[in-house]
XYZ file of C-alpha atoms in Angstrom:
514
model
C -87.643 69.334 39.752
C -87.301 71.589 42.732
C -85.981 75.272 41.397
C -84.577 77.819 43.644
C -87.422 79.765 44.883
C -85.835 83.269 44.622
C -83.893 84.536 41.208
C -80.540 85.512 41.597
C -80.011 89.347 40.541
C -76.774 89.760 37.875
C -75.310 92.758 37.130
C -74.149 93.535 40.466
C -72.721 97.585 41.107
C -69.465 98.064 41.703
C -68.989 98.003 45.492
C -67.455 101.243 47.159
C -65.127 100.867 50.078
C -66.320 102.789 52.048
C -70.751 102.988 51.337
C -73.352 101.200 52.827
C -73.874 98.559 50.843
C -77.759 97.398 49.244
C -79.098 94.015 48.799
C -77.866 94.267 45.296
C -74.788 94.876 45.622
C -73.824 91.743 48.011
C -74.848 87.616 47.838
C -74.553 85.347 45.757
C -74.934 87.143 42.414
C -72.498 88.991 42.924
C -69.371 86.861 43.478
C -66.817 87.514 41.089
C -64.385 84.645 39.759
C -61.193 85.235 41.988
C -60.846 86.043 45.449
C -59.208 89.683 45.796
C -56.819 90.183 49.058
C -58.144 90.041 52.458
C -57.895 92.408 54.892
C -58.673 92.386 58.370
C -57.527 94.064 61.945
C -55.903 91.112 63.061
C -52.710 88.745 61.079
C -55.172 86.996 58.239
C -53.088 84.616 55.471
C -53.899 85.065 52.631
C -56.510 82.369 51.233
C -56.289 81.197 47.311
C -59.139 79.416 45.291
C -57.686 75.761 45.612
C -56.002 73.553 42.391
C -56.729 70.779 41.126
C -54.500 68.145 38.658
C -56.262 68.477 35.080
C -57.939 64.953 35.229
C -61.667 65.567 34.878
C -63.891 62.439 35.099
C -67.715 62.831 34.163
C -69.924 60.441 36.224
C -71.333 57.782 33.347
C -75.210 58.000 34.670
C -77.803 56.436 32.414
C -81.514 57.266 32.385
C -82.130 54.371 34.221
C -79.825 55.344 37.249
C -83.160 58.010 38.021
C -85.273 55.417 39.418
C -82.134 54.648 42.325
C -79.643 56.294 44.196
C -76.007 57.425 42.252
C -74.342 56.737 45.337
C -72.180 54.419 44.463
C -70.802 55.602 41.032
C -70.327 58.893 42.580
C -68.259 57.219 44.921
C -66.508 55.136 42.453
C -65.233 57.955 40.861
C -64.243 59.988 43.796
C -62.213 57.620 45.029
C -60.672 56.247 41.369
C -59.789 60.066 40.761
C -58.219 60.523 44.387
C -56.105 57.069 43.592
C -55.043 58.892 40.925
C -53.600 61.907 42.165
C -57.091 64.281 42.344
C -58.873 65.994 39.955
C -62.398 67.332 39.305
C -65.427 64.775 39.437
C -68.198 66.298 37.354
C -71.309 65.119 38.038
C -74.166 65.059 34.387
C -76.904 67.136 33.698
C -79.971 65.503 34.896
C -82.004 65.211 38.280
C -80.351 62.392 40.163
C -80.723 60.884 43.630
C -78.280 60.269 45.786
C -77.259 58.963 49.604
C -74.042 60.182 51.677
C -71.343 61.090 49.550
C -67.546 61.280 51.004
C -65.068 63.649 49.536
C -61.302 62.837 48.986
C -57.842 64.684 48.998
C -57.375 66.578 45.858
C -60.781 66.184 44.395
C -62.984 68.838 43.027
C -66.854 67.855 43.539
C -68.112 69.710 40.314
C -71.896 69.887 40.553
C -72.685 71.879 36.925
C -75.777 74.478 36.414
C -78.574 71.707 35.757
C -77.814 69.266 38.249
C -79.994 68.502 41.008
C -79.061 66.011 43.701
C -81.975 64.620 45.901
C -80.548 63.545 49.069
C -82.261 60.079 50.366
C -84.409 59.917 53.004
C -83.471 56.833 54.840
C -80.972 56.608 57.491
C -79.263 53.334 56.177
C -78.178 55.276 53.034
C -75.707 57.455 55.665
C -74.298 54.545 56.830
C -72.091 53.432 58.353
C -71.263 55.889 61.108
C -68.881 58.628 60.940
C -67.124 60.605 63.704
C -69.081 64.260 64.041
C -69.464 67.051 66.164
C -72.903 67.362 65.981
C -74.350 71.159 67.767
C -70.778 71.378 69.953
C -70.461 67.455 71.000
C -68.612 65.015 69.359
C -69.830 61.688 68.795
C -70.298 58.714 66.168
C -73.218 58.940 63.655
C -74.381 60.088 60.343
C -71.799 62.684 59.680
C -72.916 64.845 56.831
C -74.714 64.555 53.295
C -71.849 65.223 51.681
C -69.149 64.672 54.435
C -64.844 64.358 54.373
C -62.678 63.474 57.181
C -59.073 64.635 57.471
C -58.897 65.686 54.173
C -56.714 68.132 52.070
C -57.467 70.348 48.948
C -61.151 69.535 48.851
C -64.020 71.063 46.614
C -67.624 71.255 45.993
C -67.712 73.349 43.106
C -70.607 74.433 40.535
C -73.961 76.018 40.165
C -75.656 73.060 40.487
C -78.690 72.617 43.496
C -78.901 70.461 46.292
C -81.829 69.255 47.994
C -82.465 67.168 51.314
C -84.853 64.610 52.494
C -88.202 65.410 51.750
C -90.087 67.257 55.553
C -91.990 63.614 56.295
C -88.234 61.866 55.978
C -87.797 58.952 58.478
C -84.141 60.581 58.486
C -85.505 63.542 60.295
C -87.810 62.089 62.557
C -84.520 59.747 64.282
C -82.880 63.053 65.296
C -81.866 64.002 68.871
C -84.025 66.340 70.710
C -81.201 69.349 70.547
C -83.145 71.498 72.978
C -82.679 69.185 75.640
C -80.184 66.274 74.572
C -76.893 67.363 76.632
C -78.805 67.342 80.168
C -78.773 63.862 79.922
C -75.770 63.299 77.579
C -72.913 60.912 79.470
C -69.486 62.676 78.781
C -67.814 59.830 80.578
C -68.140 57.492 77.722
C -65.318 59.048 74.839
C -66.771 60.282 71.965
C -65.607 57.096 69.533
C -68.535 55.034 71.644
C -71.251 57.536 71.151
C -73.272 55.798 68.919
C -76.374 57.409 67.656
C -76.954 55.006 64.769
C -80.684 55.110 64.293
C -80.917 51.448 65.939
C -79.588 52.193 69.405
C -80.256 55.338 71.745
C -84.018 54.595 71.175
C -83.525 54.934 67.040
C -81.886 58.222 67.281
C -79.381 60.023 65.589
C -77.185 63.006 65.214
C -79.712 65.169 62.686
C -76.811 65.159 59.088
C -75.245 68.553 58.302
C -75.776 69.359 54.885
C -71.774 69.578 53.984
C -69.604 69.050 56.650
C -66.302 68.159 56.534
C -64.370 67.582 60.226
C -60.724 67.904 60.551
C -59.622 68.683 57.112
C -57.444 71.396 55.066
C -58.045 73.655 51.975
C -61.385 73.253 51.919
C -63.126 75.638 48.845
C -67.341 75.620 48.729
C -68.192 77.567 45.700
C -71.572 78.305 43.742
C -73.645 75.573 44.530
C -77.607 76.073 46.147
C -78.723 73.852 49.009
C -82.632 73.813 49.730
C -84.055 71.885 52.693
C -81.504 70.575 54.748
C -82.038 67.992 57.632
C -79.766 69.907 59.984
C -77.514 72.837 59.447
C -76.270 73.614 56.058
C -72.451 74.202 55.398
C -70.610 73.343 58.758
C -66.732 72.967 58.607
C -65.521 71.337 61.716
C -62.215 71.439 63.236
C -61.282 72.419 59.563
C -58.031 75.078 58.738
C -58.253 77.478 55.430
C -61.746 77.657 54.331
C -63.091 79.238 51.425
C -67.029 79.195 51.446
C -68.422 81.866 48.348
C -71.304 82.182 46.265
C -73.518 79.752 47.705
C -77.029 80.157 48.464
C -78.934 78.493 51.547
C -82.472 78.430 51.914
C -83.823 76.212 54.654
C -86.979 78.952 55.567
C -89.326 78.959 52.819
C -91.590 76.980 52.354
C -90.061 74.593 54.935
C -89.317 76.218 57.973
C -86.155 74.279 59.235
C -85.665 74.970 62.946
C -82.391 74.242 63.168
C -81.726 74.931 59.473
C -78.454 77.402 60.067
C -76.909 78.630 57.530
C -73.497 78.497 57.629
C -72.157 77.062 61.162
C -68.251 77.713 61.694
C -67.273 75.321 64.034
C -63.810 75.875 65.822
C -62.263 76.199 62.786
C -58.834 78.197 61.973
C -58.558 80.962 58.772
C -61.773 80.821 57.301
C -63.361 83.385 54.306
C -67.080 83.687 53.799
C -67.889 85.568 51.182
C -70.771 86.384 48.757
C -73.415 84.258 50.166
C -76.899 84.125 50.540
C -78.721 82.910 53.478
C -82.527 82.361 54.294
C -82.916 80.015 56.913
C -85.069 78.909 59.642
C -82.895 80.152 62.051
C -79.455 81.768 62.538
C -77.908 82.543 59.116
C -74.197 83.142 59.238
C -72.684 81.617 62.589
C -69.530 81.131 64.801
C -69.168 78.162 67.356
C -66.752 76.002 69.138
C -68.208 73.511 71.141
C -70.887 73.298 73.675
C -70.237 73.269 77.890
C -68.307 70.165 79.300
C -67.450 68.708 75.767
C -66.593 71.805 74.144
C -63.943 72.457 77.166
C -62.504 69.267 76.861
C -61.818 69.823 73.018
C -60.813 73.677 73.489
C -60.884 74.092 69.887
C -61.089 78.075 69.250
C -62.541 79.369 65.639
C -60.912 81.988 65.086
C -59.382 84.082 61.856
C -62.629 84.771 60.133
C -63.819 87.317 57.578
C -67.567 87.306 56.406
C -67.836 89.510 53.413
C -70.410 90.887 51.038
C -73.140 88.540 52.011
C -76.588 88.562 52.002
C -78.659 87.227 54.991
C -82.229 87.470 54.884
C -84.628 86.107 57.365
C -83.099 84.493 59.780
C -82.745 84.436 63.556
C -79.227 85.808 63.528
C -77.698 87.572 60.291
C -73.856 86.621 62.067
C -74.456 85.519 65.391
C -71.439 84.570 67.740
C -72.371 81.139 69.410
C -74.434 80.130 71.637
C -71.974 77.252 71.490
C -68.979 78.570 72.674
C -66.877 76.823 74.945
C -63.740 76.695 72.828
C -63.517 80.970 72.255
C -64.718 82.512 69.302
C -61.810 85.345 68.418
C -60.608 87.517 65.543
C -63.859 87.610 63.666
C -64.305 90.457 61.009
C -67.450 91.358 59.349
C -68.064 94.265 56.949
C -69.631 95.092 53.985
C -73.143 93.115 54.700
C -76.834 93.329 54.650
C -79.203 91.841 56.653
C -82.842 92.194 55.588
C -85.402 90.645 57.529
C -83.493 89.129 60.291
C -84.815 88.653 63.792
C -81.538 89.740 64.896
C -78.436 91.928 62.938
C -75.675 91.526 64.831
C -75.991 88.910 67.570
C -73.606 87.927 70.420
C -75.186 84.423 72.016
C -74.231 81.802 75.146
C -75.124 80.623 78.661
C -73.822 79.706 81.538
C -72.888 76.127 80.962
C -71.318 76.851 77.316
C -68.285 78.269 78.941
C -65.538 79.999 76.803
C -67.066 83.175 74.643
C -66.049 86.010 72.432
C -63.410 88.583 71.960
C -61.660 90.679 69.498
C -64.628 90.920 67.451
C -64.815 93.936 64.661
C -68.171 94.525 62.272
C -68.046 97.552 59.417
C -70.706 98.818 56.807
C -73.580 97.003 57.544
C -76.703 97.687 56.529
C -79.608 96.478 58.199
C -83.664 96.394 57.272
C -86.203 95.403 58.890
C -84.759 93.964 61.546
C -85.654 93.189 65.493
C -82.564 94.462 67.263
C -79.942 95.595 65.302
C -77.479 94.663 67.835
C -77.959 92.259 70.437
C -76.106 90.249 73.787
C -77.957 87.419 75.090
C -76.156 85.508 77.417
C -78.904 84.026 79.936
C -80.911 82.036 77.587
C -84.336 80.205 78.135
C -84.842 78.096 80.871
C -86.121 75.347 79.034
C -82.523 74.702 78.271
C -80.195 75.781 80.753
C -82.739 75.710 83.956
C -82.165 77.717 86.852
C -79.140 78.736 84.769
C -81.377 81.544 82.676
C -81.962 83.618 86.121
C -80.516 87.089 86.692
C -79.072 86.412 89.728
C -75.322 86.525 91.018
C -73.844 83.184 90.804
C -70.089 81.714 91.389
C -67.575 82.384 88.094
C -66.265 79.063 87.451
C -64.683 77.565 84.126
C -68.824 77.185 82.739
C -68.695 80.775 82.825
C -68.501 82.569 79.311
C -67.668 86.096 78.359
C -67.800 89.051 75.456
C -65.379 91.273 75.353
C -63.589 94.033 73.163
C -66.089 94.177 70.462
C -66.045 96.934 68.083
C -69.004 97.799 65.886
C -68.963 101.112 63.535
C -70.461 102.554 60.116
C -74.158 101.166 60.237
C -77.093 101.794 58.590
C -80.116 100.377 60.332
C -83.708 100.875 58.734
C -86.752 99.640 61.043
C -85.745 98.088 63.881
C -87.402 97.028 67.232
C -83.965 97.838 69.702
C -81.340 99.964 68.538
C -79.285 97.989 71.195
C -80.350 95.224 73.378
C -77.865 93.972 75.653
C -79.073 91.095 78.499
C -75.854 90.058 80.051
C -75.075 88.036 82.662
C -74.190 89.567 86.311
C -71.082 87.841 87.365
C -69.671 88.154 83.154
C -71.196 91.207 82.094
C -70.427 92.200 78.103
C -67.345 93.839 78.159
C -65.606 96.303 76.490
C -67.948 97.076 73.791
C -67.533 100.112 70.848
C -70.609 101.243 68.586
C -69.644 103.980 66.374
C -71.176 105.735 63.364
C -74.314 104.336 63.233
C -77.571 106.031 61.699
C -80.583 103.995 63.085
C -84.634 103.895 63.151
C -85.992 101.974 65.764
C -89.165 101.399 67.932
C -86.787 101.546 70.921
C -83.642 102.418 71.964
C -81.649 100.877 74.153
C -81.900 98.262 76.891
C -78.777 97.768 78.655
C -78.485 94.697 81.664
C -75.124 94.255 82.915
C -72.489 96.023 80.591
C -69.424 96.749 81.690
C -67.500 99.435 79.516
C -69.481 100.876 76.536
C -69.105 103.341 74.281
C -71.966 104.599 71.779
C -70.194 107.784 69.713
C -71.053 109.761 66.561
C -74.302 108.101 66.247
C -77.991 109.471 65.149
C -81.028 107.119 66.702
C -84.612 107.689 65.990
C -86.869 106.149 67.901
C -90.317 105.930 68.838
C -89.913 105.051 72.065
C -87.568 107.108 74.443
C -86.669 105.354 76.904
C -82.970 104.087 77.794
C -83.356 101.302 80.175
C -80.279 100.494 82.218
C -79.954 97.968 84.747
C -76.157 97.736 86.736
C -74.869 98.840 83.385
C -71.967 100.857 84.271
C -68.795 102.455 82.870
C -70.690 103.970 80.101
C -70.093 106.366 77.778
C -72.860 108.245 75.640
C -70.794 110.756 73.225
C -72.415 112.817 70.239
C -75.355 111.392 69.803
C -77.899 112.589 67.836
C -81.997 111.488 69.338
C -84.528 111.913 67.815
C -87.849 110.913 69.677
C -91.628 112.102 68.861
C -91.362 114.629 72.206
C -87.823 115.787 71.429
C -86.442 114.138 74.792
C -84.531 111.021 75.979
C -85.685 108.969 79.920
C -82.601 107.130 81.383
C -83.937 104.652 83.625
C -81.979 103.192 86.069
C -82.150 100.330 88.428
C -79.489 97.994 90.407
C -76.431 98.654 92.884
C -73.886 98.520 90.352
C -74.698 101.342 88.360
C -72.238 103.838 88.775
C -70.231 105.898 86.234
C -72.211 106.539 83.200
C -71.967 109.467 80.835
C -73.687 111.955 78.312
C -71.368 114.031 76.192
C -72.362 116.494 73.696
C -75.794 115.176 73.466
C -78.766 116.569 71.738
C -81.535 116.498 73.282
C -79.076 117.221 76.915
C -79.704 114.368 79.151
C -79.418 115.185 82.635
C -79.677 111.909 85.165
């Protein structure tokens, strides 16, 4: 029986509004049973714990239903419950395996403490296909481990574990190559006849999300551990009111799942993410809504989200805005986290052909260790997946063109870095608009700034052991009571490109002269 590999820490402190926050004092372990009031700077309802009608139907599993898959009584009693009028589906102590499993209206998935569900490993057990956005296009394939479609007042409930196809699974090998798959993806055809079934396509298929449901309502994840996923771990799609709290992801160790996100957001309206744990493979907590020609089409935003009191560890991104973001990614609010070990803290992603972007996007109180860049814009990308697309040079601002803009970032603690603040923009969208205030940072080097348009860094104290500010047609910039500390006591602004203009050092110590 596969066990989580890291214990869970009880006994959290009480969390101060206004402190820096530790490892142990965010996560998982420390969820408490209700949801207290959200706030945020932007209108954010007010999202309740779903309820459920009191019928409560235990799974009847027998020691011989080990040696197969529980599919099909799990089912059963899913949909015999939903006939009913909902209730909670509790599913019996015991290691059991299981294929896809499909939630219903006004059902609580209860998966108890001592439950572990071993997801199958062949693609015929995820079958038939399901409509699914699968890394910002839609199409028709294997939809999601545990997957609903237009659904209301659904739950996955319980501190049960989860656990995907073994590394060698003929389910992983079918997937699409998502590096590359869109260049030669045919957006004429609609996205009903997209069939990626594992028999056509050359055997491929859309790699499963752990849970995903697409298009539903009230959705409450709560509790439960997921270990190993195929794909990304806990991706509501097109979804509206989403509680996701106390659940842990690991999809990095021992595994290493490439594309083994944590939590993926994708265009989804009023969403709460709170006291989780991530350790993943690659970005941990992220925001998306739809990739380049497909994602324009749907124009799907995500936006009303608050990610509170979680715990990401390593990871690519500890909250990263896209890179699929063709739909707009606005009113996101993030305070009161810790990242520890990510490649990235705070990380703003897309390219040229995504399209669409970010704005209105506020982060508080987070602490960061260990860390590469604490804060970071990269909006070229490689060009072994956008091409010619990844060069810094000016091109034409047309509808594939995405933005950031009026992002505000204050009251950080960041504790070995490698960039303070790393911004590569791109020339004809440069970041815009961006705040960083109150921060107290250590870093190997400060800044490196390519095509910013508007920033302000106030009431901040960097340490570095590097000196260098690197600028390059960053302009409109505004340096203000900041505190450097470097091992020869000064700060070198370097400067390069035509449109730098307009950049200044107030109240500064060391003075910086240009």
């Amino acid at each position: 029986m596969i066990t989580m590999l890291a214990v869970l820490v009880m006994g959290c402190q009480q969390i101060s509004a206004q402190s820096r926050l530790t490892r142990e004092q965010v996560g998982a372990a420390c969820m408490p049973a209700e949801v207290v009031p959200i706030e945020a700077p932007f209108d954010m309802p007010q999202l309740k714990r779903n309820v459920f009608p009191d019928l409560t139907v235990t799974v009847k599993l027998k020691k011989a239903d080990k040696k197969g898959l529980i599919t099909e009584k799990v089912q059963a009693a899913i949909d015999d419950v939903n006939a009913k009028g909902g209730g909670t589906v509790i599913i019996p102590q015991g290691e059991w395996n299981t294929g896809r499993i499909i939630l219903k209206s006004n059902v609580n998935l209860h998966i108890p403490e001592g439950v572990t569900l071993n997801f199958s490993s062949e693609v015929k057990d995820y079958l038939p296909v399901m409509f699914t956005r699968s890394a910002g296009i839609e199409g028709m394939s294997v939809g999601a481990l545990i997957y609903a479609y237009e659904q209301d007042n659904i739950a996955i409930t319980g501190r049960g574990l989860l656990v995907g196809p073994p590394m060698d699974a003929p389910l992983r090998k079918a997937s699409v190559n998502y590096g590359n798959y869109d260049r030669n993806f045919d957006y004429s055809v609609p996205p009903t006849q997209r069939f990626y079934d594992g028999v056509d396509r050359g055997g491929k298929i859309f790699a499963p999300t752990f849970i995903g449901p697409v298009r539903c309502t009230n959705v409450l994840i709560e509790g439960v551990s997921l270990l190993r996923s195929p794909f990304w771990n806990v991706v509501p799609t097109y979804c509206e009111n989403v509680i996701i709290r106390g659940v842990n992801v690991e999809s990095e160790e021992p595994w290493h799942i490439d594309c083994g996100d944590g939590m993926d957001i994708e265009s989804c309206k009023n969403i709460l993410i709170e006291y989780c744990t991530v350790n993943t493979g690659d970005d941990g907590f992220t925001i998306k809504s739809g990739r380049g020609e497909d994602g324009l089409r749907v124009n799907k935003p995500t936006e009303n989200l608050v990610i509170r009191y979680c715990l990401a560890k390593k990871c690519h991104g500890g909250v990263t805005c896209g890179s699929e973001t063709a739909g707009m990614i606005r009113d996101v609010y993030v305070h009161d986290c810790v990242f520890d070990g990510s490649s990235v803290g705070i990380r703003f992603k897309t390219r040229r052909p995504r399209g669409g972007g970010g704005e209105n996007l506020y982060y508080e109180r987070i602490t960061m260790n260990n860390v590469g860049s604490a804060i970071k814009f990269d909006m070229l990308g490689a060009a072994i997946y956008v091409g010619n697309a990844s060069q810094r040079v000016l091109m034409p601002h047309n509808q594939f063109t995405p933005v950031y803009r009026n992002i505000k970032i204050r009251d950080l603690d960041i504790n070995n870095a490698n960039y303070f603040l790393n911004v590569i923009g791109i020339p004809e969208s440069p970041a815009m608009n961006v705040q960083i205030q109150n921060a107290k940072s250590s870093s190997k080097r400060l800044m490196a700034l390519h095509d910013i348009n508007n920033l302000l860094v106030e009431n901040c104290q960097l340490k570095s052991e590097e000196n260098v500010i690197d600028i390059l047609d960053g302009r409109n910039m505004t340096f203000r009571n900041i505190s450097f500390i470097t091992p020869n006591g000064k700060v070198e602004v370097k400067k390069d490109g035509s449109l730098v203009e307009n950049n200044h050092f107030e109240n500064c110590s060391p003075k910086i002269t240009e």
